[in-house]
Amino acid sequence: MPSPECRLGHRAQNGKVIAHSRRSLRRGGRDNSPQPPQGRLRSLFRPRSVAGQVFLLQVVIGVLIVAAALIALVLQARDDSTKDARERSLGIAETLAYAPDTLKAMTGPDPTKVLQPVAQKIMKGADVDLVVIYSKTGIRYTHANPAFIGKPVLGPRKPPHSAVTHVLRTTQGRSVVSYVPVTRPGGEAVGTVAVAITVQRVESTAGRQLPVLLGTAGGALALAAGGTALVSRRLLRQTHGLGPAEMTRMYDHHDAVLHAVREGVLIVGGDGRLLLANDEAQRLLELPPDAEGHKVTDLPLDAGIAELLTSERTASDEVHLTADRLLAVNKRPTAPYGGYAGSVVTLRDTTELRALSGRAEVARERLKLLYDAGVEIGTTLDVSRTAQEMADVAVPGFADVVTVELAEGVLRGQEPTGAIGEVRRAAVRGRSGNPPMSGVGSRLSFAPSTPQARCAETGRGVLVADLAAAREWRTTDPDRARRLLEGGIHSLIAVPLRARGMVLGVVDFWRCRQGEPFDEEDVPFAEELAARAAVALDNARRYTREHTMAVTLQRSLLPRALPELGALEVAYRYLPAQAGVGGDWFDVIELSGARVALVVGDVVGHGLHAAATMGRLRIAVHNFSTLDLAPDELLGRLDDLVARLDRDGEAGGGEEGLTGATCLYAVYDPSSGACSLARAGHPPPALVHPDGTVTFPALPAGPPLGLGGLPFEATELRLHEGSRLVLYTDGLVEDRERDIGTGLELLSAALAHPDRSPEQTCQAVLDALPPDRASDDIALLVARTRVLDPSLVADWDVPRDPAAVSRVRADVARQLKDWGLEDASFTTELVLSELVTNAIRYGSDPIHVRLLRDRKLICEVSDGSSTSPHLRYAATTDEGGRGLFLIARYAERWGTRYTPTGKVIWTEQPLHGGAAPFDGPSDEDLLDQWSDDTL
């Protein structure tokens, strides 16, 4: 247990508390006026004072350190002296023993005479005690006392095998003696050299270092005294001059107050560490016993409490919910009151406010749930998705299970009929994985007595707090009621989904066993939540209706089926944009002479206006194509039409214009393999050659429709059989995440497979360029070319001679016989006779006849005149004007197309030779138009 002075070292930082204690002590009668400097210095070293105790402790520690250092010095000096004596004696002995003169003297006639002076000289010069040289029998040759020369030695007499050293205790103290044998060159020992030295001769280190050690100890003691004085002064200043008794008394007083009050007290330092926590604070915050000294952020505190303790802001009765308690927290800084940087926090348990706080928390959660509903419901304009979003928002924040039932017409975008009869479940969401409810898409019907029917009738929410006790609800649909009750459902709120005065459906909020049953306070919230969802559902319904109308209009304007063609094998794909229908369109149009026109266009924008505009342009292209116009001429007329429609729209009051529409028009002739193309601001087509090579023909771009200006230019390509012509809109190759260059590369890679059919090509293109998040419509048209066999084409030049008509009939009859079409010979001869006769009579050179055998039998008569025949009823007196009636009667189709050199009159008739259905005059009526004289 630390002393009171030590514990108060960190607690006395609160200057306000200390000052209060000083005032209380003064009121007790004690005089704490400042002492004079002399008395204060004398009191520093009193044994009962803190400074005296510290000083005494430092003196004892200094003495012990000096004593230990002295003992260590003596021991170290002793070891060093013995080692030095050993090395000196051994070195002198080895030097003397190994000297050649020593061996010579010891083997000479008088060893003493030679060696004694040397030994004396060594003892004086090397400062050794004794140098003795004796024979191998132990007779001394030298000695410090001449009286001992010639006498045997007292120790070992035989020479040692090698140099040895012994430490002996003599009358003069510890001595070190080294013995070294004197040997002949062959190794025979002739004597021994012994050198002795007293250890006392080398013990000088301790004597030199002892004054230094004692001086250092004295200096340390002086520093300790000075340091003690400084620490004591600082301690007196921090404790405001209080002595140990006063400090002990103040500590006891504060300890009793802090730990006895029923209010938590915390002191937090400026570095965020907890300096003090009384018992009540530890109980309220459930702090560990060793919490003091740790950072507040490292303690297991509620996030709100921890944030308040570490922040610099003050607080007054701030309520925090922590450890299942409601705490009123007050916080004030300590610095303004004389203490160090930090804060004092008091805690008061206000658990009695729990009920009120709980209701406030419920209200806050409800407001948050309504906010989430406004954000998360209606993110899409899909009715089913919006219904599911509502169910997702309400579970589990408000209900355990939510079901949404909508009228059938609402799901299709239609106006609700009013009464809720048969509905379809649009959404289900439960807290658990499989709530005991019918799945999405199931049909339900509510009897008039059910809560759902009653809420739809009254327009207000209906509460059933106890479903088990609601007999009327249970008897209406016993099986469904039993299934719900067995699933744990115990209460229900049914709320109508009303928008603009119409009931779109019903939303049911259910609670299970683990939740409290609904009460009357929950009904207004359920109605508010349903009202917000109903607005989003109505918006989605209206969008669905408009979208359905636009899709219906667009589908009615786009081709529903492609015609059967002999010239091309065609496949297509049309995908509307994610935002709805747009203005992309395509078409395949049969032309005369087995030719086929391919059209792809794009109208800027989306919605009904774009779809209607697309339909107008498609009809216009159909009408212009019946004139057999060249692609550049057709686009020119279409451009004039768009400009005129734009002017009419502006004059009519701000209707969206058509300017910006693009179009690509191509005409393919299977008899020659020629393809003529022109475009108005549209992406160029892709051409896949029979070997799989993909190119993008460089067609003149031309401006978009409606801008006027430069005329359009047509380009003619020669296509081999098996080539694929790919027409598309820009939505296929370009979007926000991919530029058109990358799109064309992906398209080229998808088309480079010559073995694929047009249908397979369409699928491969969409796989390579997935339209999952397409922001624009996509129209794709793939046509694989076929070329008519030359044997199926026959032509003749006809001179301007009426007699040539019979020759033409004969040539045609032979050709039809070769083709196996004898049944069509009569009709064909009749048609060609009329056409050739008209060309000879009213046309000009050159006159040419061509016969094509495709899916139909095609007859063409061309001449250099630009006049076109017209079908009319001939008067009784007219000699001509009846031939076109015969042509119209026996041909399925006929018409005129103009060429740069004239015109071509063509007919089509079935291969089996029968005549086409004709609603005009009968054969007898036609013959009656000729008199007997003319026949």
JSON list of N, CA and C in Angstrom, two decimals, residues 838-874:
[
{"chain": "A", "resi": 838, "resn": "ASN", "atom": "N", "xyz": [-46.51, -2.21, -126.18]},
{"chain": "A", "resi": 838, "resn": "ASN", "atom": "CA", "xyz": [-46.52, -0.84, -125.68]},
{"chain": "A", "resi": 838, "resn": "ASN", "atom": "C", "xyz": [-45.16, -0.19, -125.84]},
{"chain": "A", "resi": 839, "resn": "ALA", "atom": "N", "xyz": [-44.08, -0.96, -125.58]},
{"chain": "A", "resi": 839, "resn": "ALA", "atom": "CA", "xyz": [-42.75, -0.39, -125.71]},
{"chain": "A", "resi": 839, "resn": "ALA", "atom": "C", "xyz": [-42.45, -0.01, -127.15]},
{"chain": "A", "resi": 840, "resn": "ILE", "atom": "N", "xyz": [-42.91, -0.87, -128.13]},
{"chain": "A", "resi": 840, "resn": "ILE", "atom": "CA", "xyz": [-42.64, -0.57, -129.53]},
{"chain": "A", "resi": 840, "resn": "ILE", "atom": "C", "xyz": [-43.45, 0.64, -129.98]},
{"chain": "A", "resi": 841, "resn": "ARG", "atom": "N", "xyz": [-44.72, 0.70, -129.53]},
{"chain": "A", "resi": 841, "resn": "ARG", "atom": "CA", "xyz": [-45.60, 1.77, -130.00]},
{"chain": "A", "resi": 841, "resn": "ARG", "atom": "C", "xyz": [-45.32, 3.10, -129.31]},
{"chain": "A", "resi": 842, "resn": "TYR", "atom": "N", "xyz": [-45.04, 3.07, -127.96]},
{"chain": "A", "resi": 842, "resn": "TYR", "atom": "CA", "xyz": [-44.94, 4.32, -127.24]},
{"chain": "A", "resi": 842, "resn": "TYR", "atom": "C", "xyz": [-43.54, 4.63, -126.69]},
{"chain": "A", "resi": 843, "resn": "GLY", "atom": "N", "xyz": [-42.67, 3.64, -126.71]},
{"chain": "A", "resi": 843, "resn": "GLY", "atom": "CA", "xyz": [-41.34, 3.85, -126.15]},
{"chain": "A", "resi": 843, "resn": "GLY", "atom": "C", "xyz": [-40.32, 4.22, -127.20]},
{"chain": "A", "resi": 844, "resn": "SER", "atom": "N", "xyz": [-39.07, 4.06, -126.80]},
{"chain": "A", "resi": 844, "resn": "SER", "atom": "CA", "xyz": [-37.97, 4.37, -127.71]},
{"chain": "A", "resi": 844, "resn": "SER", "atom": "C", "xyz": [-36.86, 3.37, -127.47]},
{"chain": "A", "resi": 845, "resn": "ASP", "atom": "N", "xyz": [-35.94, 3.33, -128.39]},
{"chain": "A", "resi": 845, "resn": "ASP", "atom": "CA", "xyz": [-34.81, 2.39, -128.28]},
{"chain": "A", "resi": 845, "resn": "ASP", "atom": "C", "xyz": [-33.91, 2.80, -127.10]},
{"chain": "A", "resi": 846, "resn": "PRO", "atom": "N", "xyz": [-33.20, 1.83, -126.57]},
{"chain": "A", "resi": 846, "resn": "PRO", "atom": "CA", "xyz": [-33.24, 0.40, -126.86]},
{"chain": "A", "resi": 846, "resn": "PRO", "atom": "C", "xyz": [-34.34, -0.30, -126.06]},
{"chain": "A", "resi": 847, "resn": "ILE", "atom": "N", "xyz": [-34.92, -1.35, -126.66]},
{"chain": "A", "resi": 847, "resn": "ILE", "atom": "CA", "xyz": [-35.96, -2.14, -126.01]},
{"chain": "A", "resi": 847, "resn": "ILE", "atom": "C", "xyz": [-35.33, -3.48, -125.62]},
{"chain": "A", "resi": 848, "resn": "HIS", "atom": "N", "xyz": [-35.56, -3.87, -124.35]},
{"chain": "A", "resi": 848, "resn": "HIS", "atom": "CA", "xyz": [-34.92, -5.06, -123.84]},
{"chain": "A", "resi": 848, "resn": "HIS", "atom": "C", "xyz": [-35.91, -5.83, -122.97]},
{"chain": "A", "resi": 849, "resn": "VAL", "atom": "N", "xyz": [-35.86, -7.16, -123.10]},
{"chain": "A", "resi": 849, "resn": "VAL", "atom": "CA", "xyz": [-36.75, -8.05, -122.34]},
{"chain": "A", "resi": 849, "resn": "VAL", "atom": "C", "xyz": [-35.86, -8.94, -121.46]},
{"chain": "A", "resi": 850, "resn": "ARG", "atom": "N", "xyz": [-36.24, -9.05, -120.18]},
{"chain": "A", "resi": 850, "resn": "ARG", "atom": "CA", "xyz": [-35.51, -9.93, -119.26]},
{"chain": "A", "resi": 850, "resn": "ARG", "atom": "C", "xyz": [-36.51, -10.78, -118.48]},
{"chain": "A", "resi": 851, "resn": "LEU", "atom": "N", "xyz": [-36.15, -12.05, -118.35]},
{"chain": "A", "resi": 851, "resn": "LEU", "atom": "CA", "xyz": [-36.99, -13.03, -117.66]},
{"chain": "A", "resi": 851, "resn": "LEU", "atom": "C", "xyz": [-36.17, -13.63, -116.52]},
{"chain": "A", "resi": 852, "resn": "LEU", "atom": "N", "xyz": [-36.70, -13.59, -115.28]},
{"chain": "A", "resi": 852, "resn": "LEU", "atom": "CA", "xyz": [-36.01, -14.12, -114.11]},
{"chain": "A", "resi": 852, "resn": "LEU", "atom": "C", "xyz": [-36.87, -15.16, -113.44]},
{"chain": "A", "resi": 853, "resn": "ARG", "atom": "N", "xyz": [-36.22, -16.27, -113.10]},
{"chain": "A", "resi": 853, "resn": "ARG", "atom": "CA", "xyz": [-36.92, -17.34, -112.38]},
{"chain": "A", "resi": 853, "resn": "ARG", "atom": "C", "xyz": [-36.41, -17.36, -110.94]},
{"chain": "A", "resi": 854, "resn": "ASP", "atom": "N", "xyz": [-37.18, -16.76, -110.03]},
{"chain": "A", "resi": 854, "resn": "ASP", "atom": "CA", "xyz": [-36.83, -16.75, -108.60]},
{"chain": "A", "resi": 854, "resn": "ASP", "atom": "C", "xyz": [-37.97, -17.44, -107.86]},
{"chain": "A", "resi": 855, "resn": "ARG", "atom": "N", "xyz": [-38.37, -16.96, -106.72]},
{"chain": "A", "resi": 855, "resn": "ARG", "atom": "CA", "xyz": [-39.56, -17.50, -106.07]},
{"chain": "A", "resi": 855, "resn": "ARG", "atom": "C", "xyz": [-40.79, -17.20, -106.90]},
{"chain": "A", "resi": 856, "resn": "LYS", "atom": "N", "xyz": [-40.71, -16.16, -107.67]},
{"chain": "A", "resi": 856, "resn": "LYS", "atom": "CA", "xyz": [-41.76, -15.80, -108.62]},
{"chain": "A", "resi": 856, "resn": "LYS", "atom": "C", "xyz": [-41.14, -15.71, -110.00]},
{"chain": "A", "resi": 857, "resn": "LEU", "atom": "N", "xyz": [-41.99, -15.72, -110.99]},
{"chain": "A", "resi": 857, "resn": "LEU", "atom": "CA", "xyz": [-41.54, -15.52, -112.37]},
{"chain": "A", "resi": 857, "resn": "LEU", "atom": "C", "xyz": [-41.66, -14.03, -112.67]},
{"chain": "A", "resi": 858, "resn": "ILE", "atom": "N", "xyz": [-40.53, -13.41, -112.98]},
{"chain": "A", "resi": 858, "resn": "ILE", "atom": "CA", "xyz": [-40.46, -11.97, -113.16]},
{"chain": "A", "resi": 858, "resn": "ILE", "atom": "C", "xyz": [-40.19, -11.65, -114.62]},
{"chain": "A", "resi": 859, "resn": "CYS", "atom": "N", "xyz": [-41.03, -10.79, -115.15]},
{"chain": "A", "resi": 859, "resn": "CYS", "atom": "CA", "xyz": [-40.87, -10.33, -116.53]},
{"chain": "A", "resi": 859, "resn": "CYS", "atom": "C", "xyz": [-40.58, -8.83, -116.51]},
{"chain": "A", "resi": 860, "resn": "GLU", "atom": "N", "xyz": [-39.56, -8.41, -117.24]},
{"chain": "A", "resi": 860, "resn": "GLU", "atom": "CA", "xyz": [-39.18, -7.01, -117.30]},
{"chain": "A", "resi": 860, "resn": "GLU", "atom": "C", "xyz": [-39.00, -6.59, -118.75]},
{"chain": "A", "resi": 861, "resn": "VAL", "atom": "N", "xyz": [-39.61, -5.44, -119.10]},
{"chain": "A", "resi": 861, "resn": "VAL", "atom": "CA", "xyz": [-39.46, -4.86, -120.43]},
{"chain": "A", "resi": 861, "resn": "VAL", "atom": "C", "xyz": [-38.98, -3.43, -120.23]},
{"chain": "A", "resi": 862, "resn": "SER", "atom": "N", "xyz": [-37.82, -3.12, -120.74]},
{"chain": "A", "resi": 862, "resn": "SER", "atom": "CA", "xyz": [-37.24, -1.78, -120.58]},
{"chain": "A", "resi": 862, "resn": "SER", "atom": "C", "xyz": [-37.11, -1.11, -121.94]},
{"chain": "A", "resi": 863, "resn": "ASP", "atom": "N", "xyz": [-37.20, 0.21, -121.92]},
{"chain": "A", "resi": 863, "resn": "ASP", "atom": "CA", "xyz": [-36.98, 1.00, -123.13]},
{"chain": "A", "resi": 863, "resn": "ASP", "atom": "C", "xyz": [-36.39, 2.34, -122.71]},
{"chain": "A", "resi": 864, "resn": "GLY", "atom": "N", "xyz": [-36.04, 3.14, -123.65]},
{"chain": "A", "resi": 864, "resn": "GLY", "atom": "CA", "xyz": [-35.37, 4.40, -123.39]},
{"chain": "A", "resi": 864, "resn": "GLY", "atom": "C", "xyz": [-36.29, 5.55, -123.11]},
{"chain": "A", "resi": 865, "resn": "SER", "atom": "N", "xyz": [-37.57, 5.33, -123.01]},
{"chain": "A", "resi": 865, "resn": "SER", "atom": "CA", "xyz": [-38.51, 6.40, -122.74]},
{"chain": "A", "resi": 865, "resn": "SER", "atom": "C", "xyz": [-38.78, 6.49, -121.25]},
{"chain": "A", "resi": 866, "resn": "SER", "atom": "N", "xyz": [-39.05, 7.70, -120.74]},
{"chain": "A", "resi": 866, "resn": "SER", "atom": "CA", "xyz": [-39.35, 7.91, -119.33]},
{"chain": "A", "resi": 866, "resn": "SER", "atom": "C", "xyz": [-40.82, 8.00, -119.04]},
{"chain": "A", "resi": 867, "resn": "THR", "atom": "N", "xyz": [-41.68, 7.84, -120.11]},
{"chain": "A", "resi": 867, "resn": "THR", "atom": "CA", "xyz": [-43.12, 7.88, -119.88]},
{"chain": "A", "resi": 867, "resn": "THR", "atom": "C", "xyz": [-43.57, 6.59, -119.24]},
{"chain": "A", "resi": 868, "resn": "SER", "atom": "N", "xyz": [-44.55, 6.71, -118.35]},
{"chain": "A", "resi": 868, "resn": "SER", "atom": "CA", "xyz": [-45.01, 5.54, -117.62]},
{"chain": "A", "resi": 868, "resn": "SER", "atom": "C", "xyz": [-46.46, 5.26, -117.97]},
{"chain": "A", "resi": 869, "resn": "PRO", "atom": "N", "xyz": [-46.85, 4.00, -118.26]},
{"chain": "A", "resi": 869, "resn": "PRO", "atom": "CA", "xyz": [-48.24, 3.67, -118.57]},
{"chain": "A", "resi": 869, "resn": "PRO", "atom": "C", "xyz": [-49.10, 3.77, -117.32]},
{"chain": "A", "resi": 870, "resn": "HIS", "atom": "N", "xyz": [-50.39, 4.08, -117.52]},
{"chain": "A", "resi": 870, "resn": "HIS", "atom": "CA", "xyz": [-51.32, 4.20, -116.40]},
{"chain": "A", "resi": 870, "resn": "HIS", "atom": "C", "xyz": [-52.54, 3.34, -116.68]},
{"chain": "A", "resi": 871, "resn": "LEU", "atom": "N", "xyz": [-52.98, 2.67, -115.67]},
{"chain": "A", "resi": 871, "resn": "LEU", "atom": "CA", "xyz": [-54.18, 1.83, -115.79]},
{"chain": "A", "resi": 871, "resn": "LEU", "atom": "C", "xyz": [-55.42, 2.72, -115.81]},
{"chain": "A", "resi": 872, "resn": "ARG", "atom": "N", "xyz": [-56.28, 2.56, -116.87]},
{"chain": "A", "resi": 872, "resn": "ARG", "atom": "CA", "xyz": [-57.50, 3.34, -116.97]},
{"chain": "A", "resi": 872, "resn": "ARG", "atom": "C", "xyz": [-58.55, 2.52, -117.70]},
{"chain": "A", "resi": 873, "resn": "TYR", "atom": "N", "xyz": [-59.78, 2.95, -117.52]},
{"chain": "A", "resi": 873, "resn": "TYR", "atom": "CA", "xyz": [-60.87, 2.30, -118.23]},
{"chain": "A", "resi": 873, "resn": "TYR", "atom": "C", "xyz": [-60.97, 2.92, -119.63]},
{"chain": "A", "resi": 874, "resn": "ALA", "atom": "N", "xyz": [-60.92, 2.08, -120.64]},
{"chain": "A", "resi": 874, "resn": "ALA", "atom": "CA", "xyz": [-61.01, 2.57, -122.03]},
{"chain": "A", "resi": 874, "resn": "ALA", "atom": "C", "xyz": [-62.47, 2.78, -122.41]}
]
